[in-house]
XYZ file of C-alpha atoms in Angstrom:
549
model
C 40.435 -58.587 18.948
C 38.082 -60.442 16.576
C 40.324 -63.494 16.290
C 38.221 -66.547 17.078
C 35.056 -64.516 17.639
C 33.281 -66.188 14.721
C 34.510 -69.753 15.227
C 31.956 -72.429 14.257
C 29.524 -69.900 12.835
C 28.792 -72.342 10.012
C 27.612 -75.097 12.351
C 25.429 -72.701 14.318
C 24.072 -71.300 11.052
C 22.938 -74.788 10.012
C 21.443 -75.327 13.463
C 19.412 -72.118 13.231
C 18.090 -73.083 9.794
C 17.207 -76.547 11.038
C 15.287 -75.135 14.003
C 13.489 -72.636 11.770
C 12.675 -74.799 8.777
C 8.964 -75.177 9.592
C 8.209 -71.720 11.002
C 10.124 -69.875 8.297
C 8.554 -71.875 5.483
C 5.093 -71.111 6.873
C 5.894 -67.389 7.089
C 7.258 -67.302 3.535
C 4.374 -69.297 2.063
C 1.726 -67.156 3.771
C 3.320 -63.859 2.723
C 3.983 -64.980 -0.855
C 0.542 -66.528 -1.361
C -1.198 -63.514 0.165
C 0.797 -61.078 -1.973
C 0.361 -63.059 -5.163
C -3.370 -63.618 -4.704
C -4.145 -59.907 -4.409
C -2.589 -58.899 -7.746
C -5.140 -60.622 -10.056
C -7.987 -59.462 -7.802
C -6.938 -55.829 -8.193
C -6.934 -56.090 -11.983
C -10.347 -57.766 -11.899
C -11.778 -55.029 -9.674
C -10.167 -52.126 -11.557
C -9.877 -53.289 -15.169
C -9.489 -49.898 -16.847
C -7.509 -46.710 -16.312
C -10.547 -44.584 -15.422
C -11.532 -46.938 -12.620
C -8.016 -46.878 -11.187
C -7.779 -43.095 -11.464
C -11.067 -42.687 -9.593
C -9.770 -44.936 -6.863
C -6.473 -43.017 -6.653
C -8.303 -39.698 -6.376
C -10.407 -41.001 -3.498
C -7.277 -42.195 -1.659
C -5.060 -39.206 -2.409
C -5.820 -37.359 0.834
C -3.748 -36.785 3.998
C -5.403 -39.513 6.059
C -5.001 -42.246 3.461
C -1.475 -41.103 2.617
C -0.629 -41.357 6.323
C -1.976 -44.890 6.444
C -0.683 -46.265 3.131
C 1.964 -43.878 1.850
C 2.148 -41.634 -1.210
C 0.532 -42.609 -4.505
C 2.996 -42.946 -7.368
C 2.375 -43.184 -11.107
C -0.777 -41.065 -11.266
C -0.001 -39.965 -14.812
C -0.484 -43.579 -15.924
C -1.980 -45.405 -12.961
C -1.431 -49.003 -13.963
C -2.580 -52.064 -12.043
C 1.047 -52.580 -10.983
C 1.329 -49.067 -9.565
C -1.945 -49.542 -7.732
C -0.860 -52.934 -6.387
C 2.451 -51.554 -5.132
C 0.763 -48.586 -3.470
C -1.798 -50.744 -1.702
C 0.351 -53.741 -0.752
C 4.048 -52.898 -0.416
C 3.869 -51.173 2.974
C 1.752 -53.877 4.603
C 3.825 -56.740 3.224
C 6.957 -55.007 4.502
C 5.429 -54.567 7.963
C 4.569 -58.279 8.081
C 8.125 -59.158 6.993
C 9.542 -56.842 9.673
C 7.473 -58.537 12.387
C 8.675 -61.927 11.134
C 12.305 -60.780 11.364
C 11.915 -59.283 14.821
C 10.571 -62.517 16.265
C 13.120 -64.593 14.354
C 16.180 -62.693 15.571
C 15.022 -62.285 19.169
C 14.162 -65.983 19.317
C 17.701 -67.003 18.361
C 19.657 -64.362 20.257
C 18.187 -62.916 23.451
C 15.666 -65.749 24.006
C 18.346 -68.425 23.577
C 20.552 -66.511 25.986
C 17.700 -66.112 28.462
C 16.948 -69.833 28.401
C 20.559 -70.939 28.813
C 21.130 -72.306 25.323
C 23.743 -69.699 24.434
C 25.705 -70.492 27.578
C 25.753 -74.155 26.589
C 27.031 -73.231 23.125
C 29.678 -70.930 24.600
C 30.988 -73.835 26.661
C 31.945 -75.470 23.359
C 34.563 -74.126 20.912
C 32.233 -71.456 19.543
C 33.236 -67.830 19.081
C 31.779 -65.012 21.149
C 29.978 -63.579 18.111
C 29.201 -66.908 16.451
C 25.601 -67.089 17.667
C 24.536 -63.585 16.630
C 26.483 -63.942 13.389
C 24.791 -67.258 12.557
C 21.402 -65.709 13.321
C 22.012 -62.728 11.052
C 23.272 -64.971 8.244
C 20.146 -67.101 8.610
C 18.046 -63.907 8.530
C 19.824 -62.963 5.300
C 18.925 -66.326 3.746
C 15.349 -66.075 4.992
C 14.814 -62.577 3.592
C 16.486 -63.303 0.270
C 14.263 -66.370 -0.119
C 11.182 -64.322 0.771
C 12.030 -61.497 -1.636
C 13.045 -63.842 -4.445
C 10.004 -66.109 -4.240
C 7.676 -63.140 -3.866
C 9.165 -61.413 -6.912
C 9.085 -64.558 -9.034
C 5.514 -65.435 -8.057
C 4.299 -61.937 -8.918
C 6.154 -62.039 -12.222
C 4.783 -65.419 -13.356
C 1.202 -64.341 -12.698
C 1.367 -62.500 -16.014
C -0.874 -59.716 -14.726
C -0.951 -56.614 -16.901
C 1.791 -54.079 -15.945
C 3.164 -56.389 -13.217
C 6.353 -57.366 -14.994
C 9.543 -59.126 -14.007
C 11.693 -56.079 -13.218
C 9.019 -54.379 -11.083
C 8.307 -57.642 -9.260
C 11.967 -58.110 -8.405
C 12.149 -54.511 -7.156
C 9.070 -55.229 -5.022
C 10.724 -58.358 -3.627
C 14.018 -56.532 -3.032
C 12.256 -53.797 -1.042
C 10.601 -56.429 1.155
C 13.898 -58.314 1.565
C 16.060 -55.344 2.519
C 13.428 -53.824 4.812
C 13.242 -57.147 6.616
C 17.023 -57.150 7.006
C 16.947 -53.669 8.546
C 14.506 -54.800 11.213
C 16.439 -58.015 11.750
C 19.434 -55.822 12.593
C 17.260 -53.572 14.809
C 16.068 -56.663 16.688
C 19.686 -57.802 17.075
C 20.577 -54.374 18.482
C 17.739 -54.360 21.023
C 18.648 -57.927 21.977
C 21.924 -56.462 23.259
C 20.248 -53.559 25.038
C 17.455 -55.497 26.755
C 18.053 -58.136 29.402
C 15.109 -60.335 28.360
C 13.377 -61.486 25.193
C 10.077 -59.729 25.969
C 11.878 -56.415 26.283
C 13.838 -56.966 23.074
C 10.695 -57.866 21.125
C 8.701 -55.033 22.679
C 11.304 -52.360 21.972
C 11.735 -53.624 18.400
C 7.989 -53.504 17.769
C 7.762 -50.047 19.342
C 10.551 -48.912 17.013
C 8.549 -50.301 14.100
C 5.567 -48.223 15.223
C 7.679 -45.092 15.697
C 9.206 -45.439 12.240
C 5.750 -46.000 10.761
C 4.533 -42.755 12.337
C 7.680 -40.948 11.196
C 7.015 -42.083 7.648
C 3.390 -40.961 7.935
C 4.422 -37.500 9.188
C 6.898 -37.064 6.349
C 4.446 -38.247 3.698
C 1.639 -35.983 4.922
C 3.868 -32.899 4.900
C 5.658 -33.882 1.712
C 9.078 -33.835 3.406
C 11.014 -36.542 1.608
C 13.956 -36.468 4.010
C 11.733 -37.227 7.011
C 9.981 -40.042 5.151
C 13.248 -41.583 3.997
C 14.704 -41.614 7.517
C 12.203 -44.403 8.140
C 13.082 -47.696 6.396
C 9.383 -48.050 5.577
C 9.289 -44.730 3.749
C 12.605 -45.409 2.044
C 11.359 -48.779 0.772
C 8.279 -47.138 -0.751
C 10.585 -44.886 -2.778
C 11.437 -47.995 -4.805
C 8.224 -47.181 -6.694
C 7.815 -50.770 -7.878
C 6.019 -51.003 -11.240
C 6.456 -47.231 -11.723
C 10.085 -46.038 -11.646
C 11.575 -49.325 -10.372
C 14.284 -47.598 -8.331
C 17.118 -49.783 -7.040
C 18.808 -47.203 -4.798
C 16.339 -47.464 -1.864
C 17.075 -51.183 -1.520
C 20.821 -50.505 -1.634
C 20.495 -47.869 1.104
C 18.391 -50.231 3.195
C 21.029 -52.912 2.821
C 23.673 -50.417 3.965
C 21.517 -49.500 6.980
C 21.209 -53.165 7.898
C 24.985 -53.615 7.730
C 25.672 -50.558 9.912
C 23.087 -51.451 12.573
C 24.284 -55.068 12.583
C 27.872 -53.885 13.120
C 26.732 -51.903 16.171
C 24.891 -54.963 17.502
C 28.016 -57.098 16.983
C 30.144 -54.561 18.850
C 27.742 -54.423 21.794
C 27.542 -58.203 21.888
C 31.325 -58.422 22.065
C 31.652 -56.192 25.141
C 28.727 -57.181 27.350
C 28.470 -60.035 29.813
C 26.479 -63.111 28.891
C 22.930 -62.920 30.217
C 23.095 -59.180 30.823
C 21.723 -56.249 28.834
C 22.873 -52.660 28.658
C 19.432 -51.695 29.998
C 19.321 -53.412 33.385
C 16.155 -55.201 34.452
C 14.302 -53.735 37.402
C 14.730 -55.720 40.614
C 11.669 -57.679 41.659
C 9.782 -57.475 44.931
C 11.194 -59.279 47.915
C 7.882 -61.112 48.416
C 5.394 -62.178 45.776
C 2.008 -60.402 45.909
C -1.101 -62.378 46.786
C -2.264 -62.234 43.158
C 0.514 -64.621 42.168
C -0.863 -67.350 44.405
C -3.346 -68.483 41.739
C -2.867 -69.736 38.155
C -4.975 -66.869 36.832
C -2.860 -64.369 38.760
C 0.295 -65.885 37.304
C -1.163 -65.745 33.778
C -2.117 -62.089 34.307
C 1.355 -61.256 35.617
C 3.013 -62.828 32.585
C 0.685 -61.290 30.003
C -0.497 -58.011 31.514
C 2.074 -55.794 29.799
C 1.374 -57.296 26.411
C -2.416 -57.187 26.787
C -2.469 -53.625 28.127
C -0.270 -52.562 25.214
C -2.633 -54.267 22.778
C -5.640 -52.515 24.335
C -3.948 -49.115 24.000
C -2.814 -49.838 20.437
C -6.297 -50.945 19.391
C -7.840 -47.837 20.986
C -5.441 -45.651 18.990
C -6.001 -47.671 15.823
C -9.756 -47.382 16.269
C -9.348 -43.640 16.790
C -7.302 -43.365 13.585
C -10.143 -44.942 11.632
C -12.637 -42.751 13.464
C -10.763 -39.658 12.299
C -11.620 -40.634 8.719
C -15.372 -40.933 9.269
C -16.134 -37.196 9.312
C -14.919 -36.795 5.727
C -15.329 -40.318 4.365
C -18.112 -39.347 1.955
C -16.049 -36.577 0.363
C -13.035 -38.877 0.104
C -15.010 -41.599 -1.631
C -17.259 -39.446 -3.763
C -18.921 -41.661 -6.358
C -16.015 -44.079 -6.734
C -17.527 -47.496 -7.596
C -14.180 -49.111 -6.799
C -14.173 -47.958 -3.195
C -17.816 -48.981 -2.942
C -16.725 -52.489 -3.912
C -14.024 -52.513 -1.248
C -16.416 -51.610 1.596
C -19.255 -53.703 0.204
C -21.721 -51.072 -1.037
C -23.586 -51.915 -4.272
C -23.522 -48.988 -6.697
C -27.044 -49.694 -7.950
C -28.333 -49.048 -4.436
C -26.229 -45.907 -4.086
C -27.641 -44.420 -7.301
C -31.192 -44.592 -5.944
C -30.550 -42.691 -2.724
C -30.659 -39.073 -1.686
C -27.391 -37.391 -0.742
C -28.141 -37.739 2.993
C -29.023 -41.424 2.697
C -26.013 -41.988 0.468
C -23.711 -40.494 3.088
C -25.280 -42.613 5.824
C -24.878 -45.785 3.762
C -21.213 -45.020 3.056
C -20.452 -44.289 6.712
C -22.289 -47.376 7.980
C -20.621 -49.646 5.429
C -17.209 -48.182 6.211
C -17.844 -48.736 9.934
C -18.849 -52.337 9.267
C -15.739 -52.950 7.153
C -13.519 -51.470 9.865
C -15.258 -53.556 12.535
C -14.416 -56.810 10.739
C -10.785 -55.836 10.150
C -10.268 -54.612 13.716
C -11.820 -57.768 15.137
C -9.354 -59.852 13.127
C -6.477 -57.859 14.587
C -7.908 -58.309 18.102
C -7.723 -62.097 17.691
C -3.900 -61.950 17.727
C -3.494 -61.168 21.475
C -6.289 -63.613 22.278
C -4.420 -66.429 20.523
C -1.178 -65.400 22.221
C -2.829 -65.649 25.631
C -4.501 -68.983 24.864
C -1.220 -70.551 23.741
C 0.963 -69.042 26.471
C 0.614 -72.249 28.500
C 2.277 -74.136 25.656
C 5.192 -71.713 25.426
C 5.697 -71.935 29.209
C 5.658 -75.706 28.920
C 8.140 -75.693 26.072
C 10.551 -73.558 28.083
C 10.390 -75.941 31.046
C 8.704 -73.582 33.519
C 5.412 -75.478 33.738
C 7.014 -78.454 35.444
C 8.001 -76.327 38.449
C 4.380 -75.276 38.946
C 2.693 -78.627 38.334
C 5.164 -80.303 40.695
C 3.319 -78.443 43.460
C -0.317 -78.745 44.500
C -1.637 -77.065 41.357
C -4.286 -78.949 39.316
C -3.461 -79.129 35.610
C -6.965 -78.037 34.629
C -6.829 -75.004 36.898
C -3.402 -74.063 35.563
C -4.474 -74.159 31.912
C -7.775 -72.439 32.615
C -5.888 -69.449 34.019
C -4.551 -68.682 30.540
C -7.767 -69.671 28.763
C -9.920 -67.438 30.956
C -7.541 -64.538 30.401
C -7.742 -65.067 26.620
C -11.534 -64.864 26.679
C -11.576 -61.840 29.000
C -8.907 -60.094 26.900
C -11.152 -60.415 23.853
C -13.965 -58.540 25.569
C -11.703 -55.804 26.944
C -9.766 -55.218 23.714
C -12.950 -55.165 21.622
C -14.361 -52.569 24.038
C -11.180 -50.468 23.724
C -11.349 -50.658 19.933
C -14.978 -49.591 19.797
C -14.293 -46.792 22.292
C -11.421 -45.479 20.166
C -13.511 -45.494 16.992
C -16.481 -43.840 18.673
C -14.545 -41.200 20.626
C -12.536 -39.995 17.619
C -15.673 -39.825 15.492
C -17.493 -37.925 18.244
C -14.625 -35.461 18.643
C -14.738 -34.581 14.927
C -18.500 -34.676 14.319
C -19.921 -33.525 17.662
C -23.659 -33.995 17.894
C -23.695 -35.232 14.288
C -21.876 -38.444 15.274
C -23.270 -41.118 12.939
C -22.483 -43.908 15.409
C -24.347 -44.960 18.516
C -21.959 -46.371 21.120
C -24.418 -48.968 22.381
C -25.096 -50.245 18.860
C -21.390 -50.221 18.102
C -20.600 -52.311 21.183
C -23.340 -54.722 20.248
C -21.738 -55.213 16.832
C -18.223 -55.637 18.210
C -19.304 -58.068 20.931
C -21.435 -60.047 18.465
C -18.256 -60.952 16.594
C -16.611 -62.396 19.707
C -18.112 -65.924 19.359
C -16.345 -66.224 15.997
C -13.075 -65.205 17.654
C -13.754 -67.698 20.454
C -13.833 -70.514 17.898
C -10.197 -69.759 17.070
C -9.381 -69.657 20.792
C -11.097 -73.032 21.254
C -9.053 -74.478 18.389
C -5.842 -73.150 19.952
C -6.707 -74.704 23.342
C -7.543 -78.019 21.668
C -4.163 -78.052 19.978
C -2.393 -77.175 23.241
C -4.089 -80.157 24.895
C -4.098 -82.717 22.080
C -1.300 -81.784 19.654
C 1.048 -79.439 21.539
C 3.744 -79.677 18.869
C 1.281 -78.551 16.203
C -0.067 -75.367 17.807
C 1.120 -73.482 14.720
C -1.973 -74.854 12.972
C -4.003 -72.289 14.924
C -1.953 -69.464 13.411
C -2.292 -71.012 9.967
C -6.071 -71.137 10.333
C -6.087 -67.552 11.574
C -4.111 -66.558 8.476
C -6.729 -68.248 6.282
C -9.553 -66.503 8.167
C -7.809 -63.146 7.860
C -7.285 -63.612 4.125
C -10.853 -64.757 3.502
C -12.325 -61.918 5.557
C -10.072 -59.240 4.082
C -10.352 -60.060 0.396
C -12.820 -62.910 0.134
C -15.916 -60.879 -0.656
C -14.125 -59.362 -3.642
C -12.590 -62.475 -5.157
C -13.603 -65.771 -3.491
C -16.648 -68.053 -3.909
C -19.126 -68.750 -1.124
C -17.606 -72.094 -0.152
C -14.291 -70.380 0.569
C -15.989 -67.642 2.588
C -17.513 -70.306 4.842
C -14.015 -71.112 6.114
C -14.196 -68.023 8.312
C -16.448 -68.183 11.397
C -16.876 -64.415 11.029
C -18.746 -65.058 7.782
C -21.504 -66.869 9.689
C -22.389 -63.847 11.834
C -24.988 -61.714 9.986
C -24.135 -58.043 9.780
C -26.838 -55.322 9.782
C -28.596 -54.469 6.546
C -28.371 -50.859 5.258
C -30.420 -48.350 7.279
C -31.281 -50.953 9.921
C -30.186 -51.246 13.531
C -28.100 -54.271 14.361
C -30.535 -56.928 15.586
C -28.755 -59.831 17.185
C -29.373 -63.145 15.427
C -28.905 -65.554 18.310
C -28.805 -68.971 16.542
C -25.412 -68.451 14.821
C -23.983 -66.793 17.948
C -25.149 -69.706 20.108
C -23.808 -72.288 17.649
C -20.396 -70.617 17.427
C -20.248 -70.231 21.218
C -21.086 -73.910 21.694
C -18.410 -74.903 19.172
C -15.852 -72.745 20.990
C -16.888 -74.195 24.359
C -16.665 -77.788 23.108
C -13.237 -77.211 21.552
C -12.023 -75.548 24.755
C -13.395 -78.329 26.974
C -11.790 -80.989 24.789
C -8.473 -79.144 24.912
C -8.598 -78.866 28.706
C -9.532 -82.548 29.017
C -6.692 -83.754 26.816
C -4.264 -81.433 28.606
C -5.229 -82.960 31.952
C -4.456 -86.462 30.618
C -1.173 -85.966 28.782
C 2.369 -85.591 30.021
C 4.205 -82.300 29.754
C 6.385 -82.193 26.673
């Protein structure tokens, strides 16, 4: 039955690698550099055992365990154990997202766009495409895990040795392979690439929550059902267990085999979950470029708004007990930007208010960075439509190019406002539910803070639009800049000089001083808004003058 099913896999494998050489290298470099740069910073922030133990005690509570996983190595909490506990889960999640997009792009998306049919018309086996994709995913993940392990090892950071670094890299590699196989499976079930990506990402979220439930209740079996929880049982830099990576590899093989079987028995272009039939007549909303943009992006943007509301609520659930979690830990004070010398001079009530306000400010910055992702997706959707050949059918009619692009651009800007509102509402409502009348946040002030950060996000949107109009083949630069902004904003205050902090437009928006209401400083907001508007206008102008490509 399998005779000839894998014919010309090697040629397709080389084709996949050739198509992915830029994107994959960028992913690997960003993940490796981000992972490697955090390790020395952790040792600098927590140079002695007492400092690390204080930090571990402040994080060893149900909420933090749910978010980051269990804390291992408390009997001798080395910098390596601390690094693994703080970083492994998030690096794995990033690697899983990379694999989901990679596999869907080369399986279901290629099938949806007719490329697989063209390949099948040649002497290529029925399973050659999915097999080549999975082999390329294997190479990609091995390269990621190997380079990450080697880079961590050569840093020569205390307690971050070679064996622990390779275990860390192996956990990232095998977890990525599991989600590559999950994406391959959903690519057989769904009839379109959006559905395959969406179901894979939902599965990632479900498995994250399953791991959190198991870790909170201390039920190892429940935690280990999730690949994320199983990977954390590697205990890199503590026990250095190999068996979780071996089990993850076995999981990837089993799920891949199921995906191969489903691929072999379904019709090309079809999915086991049939797509819903469309309306006989298009609604009036589709008669405008903005309506078309909304139709294409509404599911994704609504999902993002709901996710950010829930994420904001999860942070809000911490606020009621944040002071007791932190205690007098100077390390956590450093993370959220509170100077200990100020804390020592305050009463207990003022100390609690300072901790809560600083935590809220820290969360606001991080959540705003996450909100930029759907905004960038919306701004660059016109480019993806153009690349897939659908734009030509629209511009061939009486649709102005400027109006067409502005449909996506306007939606990107509006999405930023709506998603920021949903995030603030989630944070405020969860805090209010747990604190009642003692809610330390004022919703109006909170909205003012969240909306004040939007001009910085608009600068990234303006850059994306400029690239769409001027350098459409280089739109990835926008994601690279976003990665730099995220890194600078997340860890810059702890480890980077001022000139590096200035890379991020968020750094130029003044945040409120302790015990003061947030007073808008209009000059930086106006300057950032003007920069965003100029970049957007330039992008729209260049788009109106160039040919589709």
